[in-house]
XYZ file of C-alpha atoms in Angstrom:
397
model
C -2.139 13.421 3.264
C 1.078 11.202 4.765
C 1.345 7.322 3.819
C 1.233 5.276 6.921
C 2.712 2.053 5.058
C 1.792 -1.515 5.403
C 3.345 -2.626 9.119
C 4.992 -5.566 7.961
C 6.283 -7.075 4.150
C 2.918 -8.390 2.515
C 3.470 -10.316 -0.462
C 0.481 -10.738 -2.935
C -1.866 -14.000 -2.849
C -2.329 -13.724 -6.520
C -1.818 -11.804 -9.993
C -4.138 -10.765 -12.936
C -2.416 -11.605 -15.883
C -4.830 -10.771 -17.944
C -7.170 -7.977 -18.926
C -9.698 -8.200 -21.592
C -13.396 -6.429 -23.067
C -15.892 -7.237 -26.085
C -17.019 -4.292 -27.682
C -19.208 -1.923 -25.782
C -22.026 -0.166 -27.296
C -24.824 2.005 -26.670
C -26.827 -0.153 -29.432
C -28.692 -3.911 -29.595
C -27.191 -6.620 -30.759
C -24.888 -9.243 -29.434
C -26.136 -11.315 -26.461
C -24.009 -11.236 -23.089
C -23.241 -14.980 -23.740
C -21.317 -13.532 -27.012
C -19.896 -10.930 -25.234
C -18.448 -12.957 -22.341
C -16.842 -14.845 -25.148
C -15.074 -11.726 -26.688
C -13.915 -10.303 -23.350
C -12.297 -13.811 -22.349
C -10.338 -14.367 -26.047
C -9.254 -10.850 -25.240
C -7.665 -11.541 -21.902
C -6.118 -14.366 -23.351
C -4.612 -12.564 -26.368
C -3.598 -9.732 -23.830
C -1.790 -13.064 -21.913
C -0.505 -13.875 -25.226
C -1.508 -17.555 -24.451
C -4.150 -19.915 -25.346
C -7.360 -21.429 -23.936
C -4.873 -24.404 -22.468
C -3.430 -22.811 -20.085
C -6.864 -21.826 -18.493
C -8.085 -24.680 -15.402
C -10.562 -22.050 -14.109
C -13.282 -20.683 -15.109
C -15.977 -17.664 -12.753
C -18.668 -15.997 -14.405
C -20.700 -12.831 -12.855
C -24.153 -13.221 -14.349
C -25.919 -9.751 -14.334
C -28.487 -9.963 -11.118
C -31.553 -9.672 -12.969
C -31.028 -12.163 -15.996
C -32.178 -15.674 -15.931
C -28.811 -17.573 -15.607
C -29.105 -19.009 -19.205
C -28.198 -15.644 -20.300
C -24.753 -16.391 -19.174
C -24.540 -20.475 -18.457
C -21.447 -22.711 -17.312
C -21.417 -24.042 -21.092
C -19.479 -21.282 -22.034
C -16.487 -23.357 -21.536
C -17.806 -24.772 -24.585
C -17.754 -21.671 -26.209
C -14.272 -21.146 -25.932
C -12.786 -24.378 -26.019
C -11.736 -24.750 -23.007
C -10.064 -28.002 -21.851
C -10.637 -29.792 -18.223
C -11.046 -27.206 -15.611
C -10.634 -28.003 -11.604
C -12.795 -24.622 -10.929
C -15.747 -23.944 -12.408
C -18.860 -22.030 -10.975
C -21.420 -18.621 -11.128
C -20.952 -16.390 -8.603
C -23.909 -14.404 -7.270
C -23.725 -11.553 -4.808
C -25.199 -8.735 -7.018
C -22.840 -5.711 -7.483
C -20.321 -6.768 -5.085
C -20.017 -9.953 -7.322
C -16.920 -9.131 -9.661
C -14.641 -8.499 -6.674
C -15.639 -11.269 -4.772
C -14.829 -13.556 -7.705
C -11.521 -12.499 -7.990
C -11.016 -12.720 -4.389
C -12.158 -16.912 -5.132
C -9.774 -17.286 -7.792
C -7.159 -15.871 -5.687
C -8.068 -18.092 -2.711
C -8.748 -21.189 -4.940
C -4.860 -20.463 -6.292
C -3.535 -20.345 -3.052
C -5.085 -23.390 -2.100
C -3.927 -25.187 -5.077
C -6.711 -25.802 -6.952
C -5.612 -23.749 -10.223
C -3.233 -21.656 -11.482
C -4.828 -19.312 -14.196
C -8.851 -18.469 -13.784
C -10.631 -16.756 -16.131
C -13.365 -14.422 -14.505
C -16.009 -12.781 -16.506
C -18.867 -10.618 -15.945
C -20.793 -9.725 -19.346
C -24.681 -7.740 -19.728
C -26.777 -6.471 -22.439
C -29.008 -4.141 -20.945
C -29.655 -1.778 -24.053
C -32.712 -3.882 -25.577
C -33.515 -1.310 -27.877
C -31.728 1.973 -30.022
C -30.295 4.193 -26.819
C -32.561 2.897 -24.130
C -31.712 0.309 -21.365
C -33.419 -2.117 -19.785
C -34.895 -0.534 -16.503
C -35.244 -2.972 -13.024
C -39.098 -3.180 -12.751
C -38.551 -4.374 -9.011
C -38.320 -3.222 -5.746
C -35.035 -2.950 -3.999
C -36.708 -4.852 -0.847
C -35.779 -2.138 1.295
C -38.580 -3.111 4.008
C -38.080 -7.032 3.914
C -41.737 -7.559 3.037
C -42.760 -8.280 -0.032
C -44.397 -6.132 -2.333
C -44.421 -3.282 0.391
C -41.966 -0.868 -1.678
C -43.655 -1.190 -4.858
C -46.851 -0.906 -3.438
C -45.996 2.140 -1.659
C -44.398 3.641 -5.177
C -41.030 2.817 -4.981
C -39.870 1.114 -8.012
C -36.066 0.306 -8.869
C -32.594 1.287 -7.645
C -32.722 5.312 -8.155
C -35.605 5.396 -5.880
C -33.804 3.705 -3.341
C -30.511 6.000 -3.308
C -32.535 9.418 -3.905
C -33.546 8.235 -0.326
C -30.193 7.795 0.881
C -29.223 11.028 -0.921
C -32.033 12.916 0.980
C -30.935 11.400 4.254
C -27.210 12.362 4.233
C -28.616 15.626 3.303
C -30.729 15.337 6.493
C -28.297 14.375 8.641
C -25.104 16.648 7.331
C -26.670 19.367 5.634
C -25.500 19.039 2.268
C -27.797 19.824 -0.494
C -27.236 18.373 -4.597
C -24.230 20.788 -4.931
C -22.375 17.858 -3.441
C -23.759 15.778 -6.084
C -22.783 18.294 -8.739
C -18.765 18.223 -7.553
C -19.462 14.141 -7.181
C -20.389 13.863 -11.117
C -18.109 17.076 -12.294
C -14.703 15.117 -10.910
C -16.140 11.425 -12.594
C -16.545 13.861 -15.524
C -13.226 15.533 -15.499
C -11.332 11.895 -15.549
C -13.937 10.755 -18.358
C -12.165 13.744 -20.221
C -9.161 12.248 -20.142
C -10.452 8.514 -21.207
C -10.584 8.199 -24.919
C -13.123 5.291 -23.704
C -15.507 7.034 -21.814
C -18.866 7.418 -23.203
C -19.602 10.977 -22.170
C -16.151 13.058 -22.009
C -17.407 16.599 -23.025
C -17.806 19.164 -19.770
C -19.982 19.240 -17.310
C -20.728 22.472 -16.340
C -23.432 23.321 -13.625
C -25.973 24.777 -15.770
C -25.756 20.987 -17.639
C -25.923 19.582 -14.264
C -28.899 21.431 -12.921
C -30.996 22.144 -15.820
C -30.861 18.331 -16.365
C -33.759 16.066 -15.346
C -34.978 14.568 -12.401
C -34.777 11.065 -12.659
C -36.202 10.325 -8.861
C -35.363 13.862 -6.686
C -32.567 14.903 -5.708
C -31.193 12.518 -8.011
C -31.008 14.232 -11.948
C -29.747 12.459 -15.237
C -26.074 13.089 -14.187
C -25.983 11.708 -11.085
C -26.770 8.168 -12.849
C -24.781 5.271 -14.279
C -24.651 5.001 -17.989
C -25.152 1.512 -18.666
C -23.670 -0.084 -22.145
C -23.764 -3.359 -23.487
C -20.651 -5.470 -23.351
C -18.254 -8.014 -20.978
C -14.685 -7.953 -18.940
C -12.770 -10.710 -18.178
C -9.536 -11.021 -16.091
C -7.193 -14.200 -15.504
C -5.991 -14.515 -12.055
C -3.446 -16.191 -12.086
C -0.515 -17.486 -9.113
C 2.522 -15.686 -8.543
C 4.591 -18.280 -10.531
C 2.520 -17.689 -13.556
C 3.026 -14.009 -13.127
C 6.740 -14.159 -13.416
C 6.347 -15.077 -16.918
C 3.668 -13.227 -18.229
C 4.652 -10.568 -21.040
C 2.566 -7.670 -19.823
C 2.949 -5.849 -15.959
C 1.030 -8.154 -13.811
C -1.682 -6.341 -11.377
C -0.640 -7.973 -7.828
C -3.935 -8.707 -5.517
C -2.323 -7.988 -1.969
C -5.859 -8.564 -0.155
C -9.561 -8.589 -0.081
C -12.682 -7.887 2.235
C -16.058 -8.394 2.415
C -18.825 -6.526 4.253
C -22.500 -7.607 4.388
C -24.361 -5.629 6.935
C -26.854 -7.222 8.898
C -30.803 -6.406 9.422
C -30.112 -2.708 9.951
C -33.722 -1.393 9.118
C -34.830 -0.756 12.200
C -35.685 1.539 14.700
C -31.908 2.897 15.415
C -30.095 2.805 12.833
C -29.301 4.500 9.150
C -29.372 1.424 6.796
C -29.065 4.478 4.099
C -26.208 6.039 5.437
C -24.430 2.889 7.021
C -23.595 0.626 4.870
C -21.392 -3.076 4.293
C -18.364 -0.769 3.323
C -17.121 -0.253 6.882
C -17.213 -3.748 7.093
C -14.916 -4.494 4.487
C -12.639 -1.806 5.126
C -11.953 -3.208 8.784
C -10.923 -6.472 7.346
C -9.063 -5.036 4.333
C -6.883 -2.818 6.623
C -6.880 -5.500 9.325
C -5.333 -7.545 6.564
C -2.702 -5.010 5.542
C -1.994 -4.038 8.886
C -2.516 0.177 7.464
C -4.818 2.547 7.398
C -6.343 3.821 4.133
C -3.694 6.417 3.655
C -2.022 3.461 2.309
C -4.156 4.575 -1.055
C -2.878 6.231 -3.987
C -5.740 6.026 -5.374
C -9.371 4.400 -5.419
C -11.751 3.318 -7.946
C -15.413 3.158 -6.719
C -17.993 1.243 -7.683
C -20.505 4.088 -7.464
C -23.839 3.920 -9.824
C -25.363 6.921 -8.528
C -23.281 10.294 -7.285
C -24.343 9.967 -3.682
C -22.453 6.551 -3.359
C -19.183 7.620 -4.169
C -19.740 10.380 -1.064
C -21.044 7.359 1.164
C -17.813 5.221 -0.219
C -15.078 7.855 0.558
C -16.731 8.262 3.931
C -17.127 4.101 4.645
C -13.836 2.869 3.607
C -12.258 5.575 5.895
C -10.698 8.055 3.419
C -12.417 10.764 5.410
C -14.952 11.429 8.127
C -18.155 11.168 8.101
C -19.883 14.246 6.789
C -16.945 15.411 5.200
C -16.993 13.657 1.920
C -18.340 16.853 0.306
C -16.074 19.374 0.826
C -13.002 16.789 -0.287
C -15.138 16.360 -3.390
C -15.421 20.091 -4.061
C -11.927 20.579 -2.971
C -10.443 18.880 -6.184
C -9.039 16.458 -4.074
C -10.552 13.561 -6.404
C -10.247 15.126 -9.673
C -7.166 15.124 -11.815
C -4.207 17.144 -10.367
C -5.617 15.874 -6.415
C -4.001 14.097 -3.798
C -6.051 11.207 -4.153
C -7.619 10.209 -7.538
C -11.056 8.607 -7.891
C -12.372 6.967 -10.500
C -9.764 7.747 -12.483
C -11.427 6.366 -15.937
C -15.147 8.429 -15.712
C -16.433 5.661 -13.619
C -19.727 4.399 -13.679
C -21.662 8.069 -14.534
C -19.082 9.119 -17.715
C -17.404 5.863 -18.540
C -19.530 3.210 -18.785
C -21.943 1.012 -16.465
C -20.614 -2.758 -16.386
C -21.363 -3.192 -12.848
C -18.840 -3.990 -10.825
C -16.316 -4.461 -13.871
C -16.128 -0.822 -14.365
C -13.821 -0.314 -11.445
C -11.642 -3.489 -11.790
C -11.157 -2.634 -15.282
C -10.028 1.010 -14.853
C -7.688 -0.374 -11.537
C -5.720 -2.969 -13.811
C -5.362 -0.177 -16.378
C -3.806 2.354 -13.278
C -1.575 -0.779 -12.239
C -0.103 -1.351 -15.391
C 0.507 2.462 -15.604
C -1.157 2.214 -19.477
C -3.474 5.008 -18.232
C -1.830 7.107 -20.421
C -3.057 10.970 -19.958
C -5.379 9.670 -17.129
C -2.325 7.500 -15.477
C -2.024 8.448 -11.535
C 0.957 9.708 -10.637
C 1.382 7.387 -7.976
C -0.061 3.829 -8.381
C 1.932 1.692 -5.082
C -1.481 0.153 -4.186
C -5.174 1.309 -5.076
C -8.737 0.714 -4.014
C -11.119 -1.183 -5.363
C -14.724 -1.659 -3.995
C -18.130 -3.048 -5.159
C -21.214 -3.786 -3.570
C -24.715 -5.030 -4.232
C -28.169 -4.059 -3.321
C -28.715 -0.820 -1.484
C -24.918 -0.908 -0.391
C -25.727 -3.496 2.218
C -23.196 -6.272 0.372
C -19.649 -5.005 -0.151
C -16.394 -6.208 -1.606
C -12.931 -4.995 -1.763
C -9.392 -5.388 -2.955
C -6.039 -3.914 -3.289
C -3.801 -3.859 -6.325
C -0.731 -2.879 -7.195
C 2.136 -3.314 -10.231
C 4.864 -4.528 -7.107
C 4.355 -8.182 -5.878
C 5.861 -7.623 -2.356
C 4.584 -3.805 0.123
């Protein structure tokens, strides 16, 4: 796969400076709120600074939790002094990214220097078990039709898109097998991951269905816990003890009312949308990767996100998948720290998280060999709300 590089010098808008987690753990116990708190002392000790030099502050409330769970007071909890950004930012999965991509803006426009984004959730309520989304995912714009009809939750929702691309490409759930054996194969590597032992395909297909085709492995593992980042300007950056992780550009993509007649609202999704205005941004196409991390809950979304942010054709997902070309060893690394089925579920976190780690090179056995500029994506809903960014340890492509 040959780099087509970035037409023209691009230097970055911003810089996180910071990287930081609470605890995470399969077990009840400390409140999001609590957890925010951890993950944002963290980034700041992994600054090597203090609450002072902080004049922003984002949060990314989970989507489903009253937003006293996470409130604007926890400013208060940390101390912070007189802040010229403050606000909750609310666009479901896609959330995290899109909050970085304000910090960065709100930098460039002056209005702070170092913001401290956090995204924190509790969803394990009880020993093992999380909390499950008792809701529909709206999939027909009328209310109560879903439920009504018996389709409750998010897996029900992407078992349909799974059956779909099957439709429409003829794959079958062997290309969800190579999809959560590669997430696997990095998690191996992750002395973090939650689940690093192999999966081999009698695991894969003797495990069970959760909502058909979709089994227990081709599901997010949610834990309990919080990330936080500081984004901070390029003058900031220069003096900042650790590699900083250069943000180079973003894109959004919310699709539009695409459930009807005509179209393939589970197959199309926001993440062409993005992609256009990423690359239109860089001026490249997505060979410019070295290497992506997804946000991808469910196995069939990390096929749909190769396949929507250009890194192959449509269809052909699978077979790069089963090639190796994701896995350790390929040409171009995804989800490079277990992602969201072997790591851990912290929405769209997971993959900012892991892409910091890659542009620091700290990766360690799991560090890409190559790590000029990476991927990152999230989105929200049934994939119809996207986000992405770039990142990269060199301040000017």
């Amino acid at each position: 796969m040959g780099k087509v590089k970035a037409v023209r010098k691009f230097v970055a808008k911003a810089a996180i400076t910071g990287l930081g987690q609470s605890t995470f753990s399969r077990e009840p116990g400390s409140s999001p709120r609590a957890l925010a708190a951890q993950a944002c002392l963290a980034a700041l000790a992994d600054r090597s600074a203090g609450v002072d030099i902080i004049d922003g502050l984002l949060l990314n409330r989970s989507p489903i939790e009253p937003s006293e769970v996470l409130p604007l007071h926890l400013k208060r909890d940390l101390g912070l002094g007189d802040l010229s950004l403050l606000a909750s930012i609310e666009a479901e999965g896609s959330s995290a990214i899109q909050m970085i991509q304000y910090a960065a803006l709100a930098i460039e426009a002056g209005c702070a220097s170092n913001v401290l984004c956090v995204f924190a959730d509790a969803p394990v309520r009880s020993a093992g078990a999380a909390k499950t989304y008792s809701g529909s995912m709206d999939l027909t714009g009328l209310p109560g039709w879903d439920a009504s009809s018996g389709l409750h939750g998010a897996v029900g929702a992407f078992a349909i898109s799974a059956q779909r691309y099957f439709h429409v490409y003829g794959a079958d759930d062997r290309a969800l097998y190579a999809a959560a054996s590669a997430d696997r194969a990095w998690a191996s590597l992750n002395p973090q991951a939650f689940i690093r032992g192999p999966l081999g395909e009698d695991d894969y297909f003797n495990s069970r269905w959760i909502v058909e085709p979709l089994r227990l492995f081709d599901c997010a593992f949610p834990v309990n816990g919080a990330v936080a980042v500081i984004v901070s300007s390029l003058d900031e950056a220069d003096n900042c003890p650790k590699q900083p992780a250069y943000l180079h550009a973003f894109g959004q993509g919310h699709s539009g009312a695409r459930n009807l007649a005509g179209n393939s609202p589970e197959t199309q999704t926001g993440a062409e949308i993005a992609s256009a205005k990423l690359l239109e941004t860089l001026g490249a196409t997505p060979a410019l990767y070295d290497y992506c991390e997804l946000y991808s809950p469910f196995t069939i979304t990390s096929i749909l996100a190769l396949e929507g942010y250009g890194l192959c054709q449509p269809g052909e997902a699978p077979d790069l998948i089963a090639s190796g070309t994701t896995k350790p060893g390929g040409k171009l690394p995804v989800n490079t720290g277990g992602g969201h089925l072997s790591s851990y579920y912290l929405q769209g976190m997971t993959p900012v998280h892991e892409a910091v780690v890659q542009a620091r090179g700290d990766g360690g056995e799991r560090q890409v060999p190559k790590n000029d500029i990476g991927l990152v994506t999230g989105f929200g809903g049934r994939m119809e709300y996207h986000s992405a960014m770039t990142i990269s340890p060199h301040r000017e492509l």
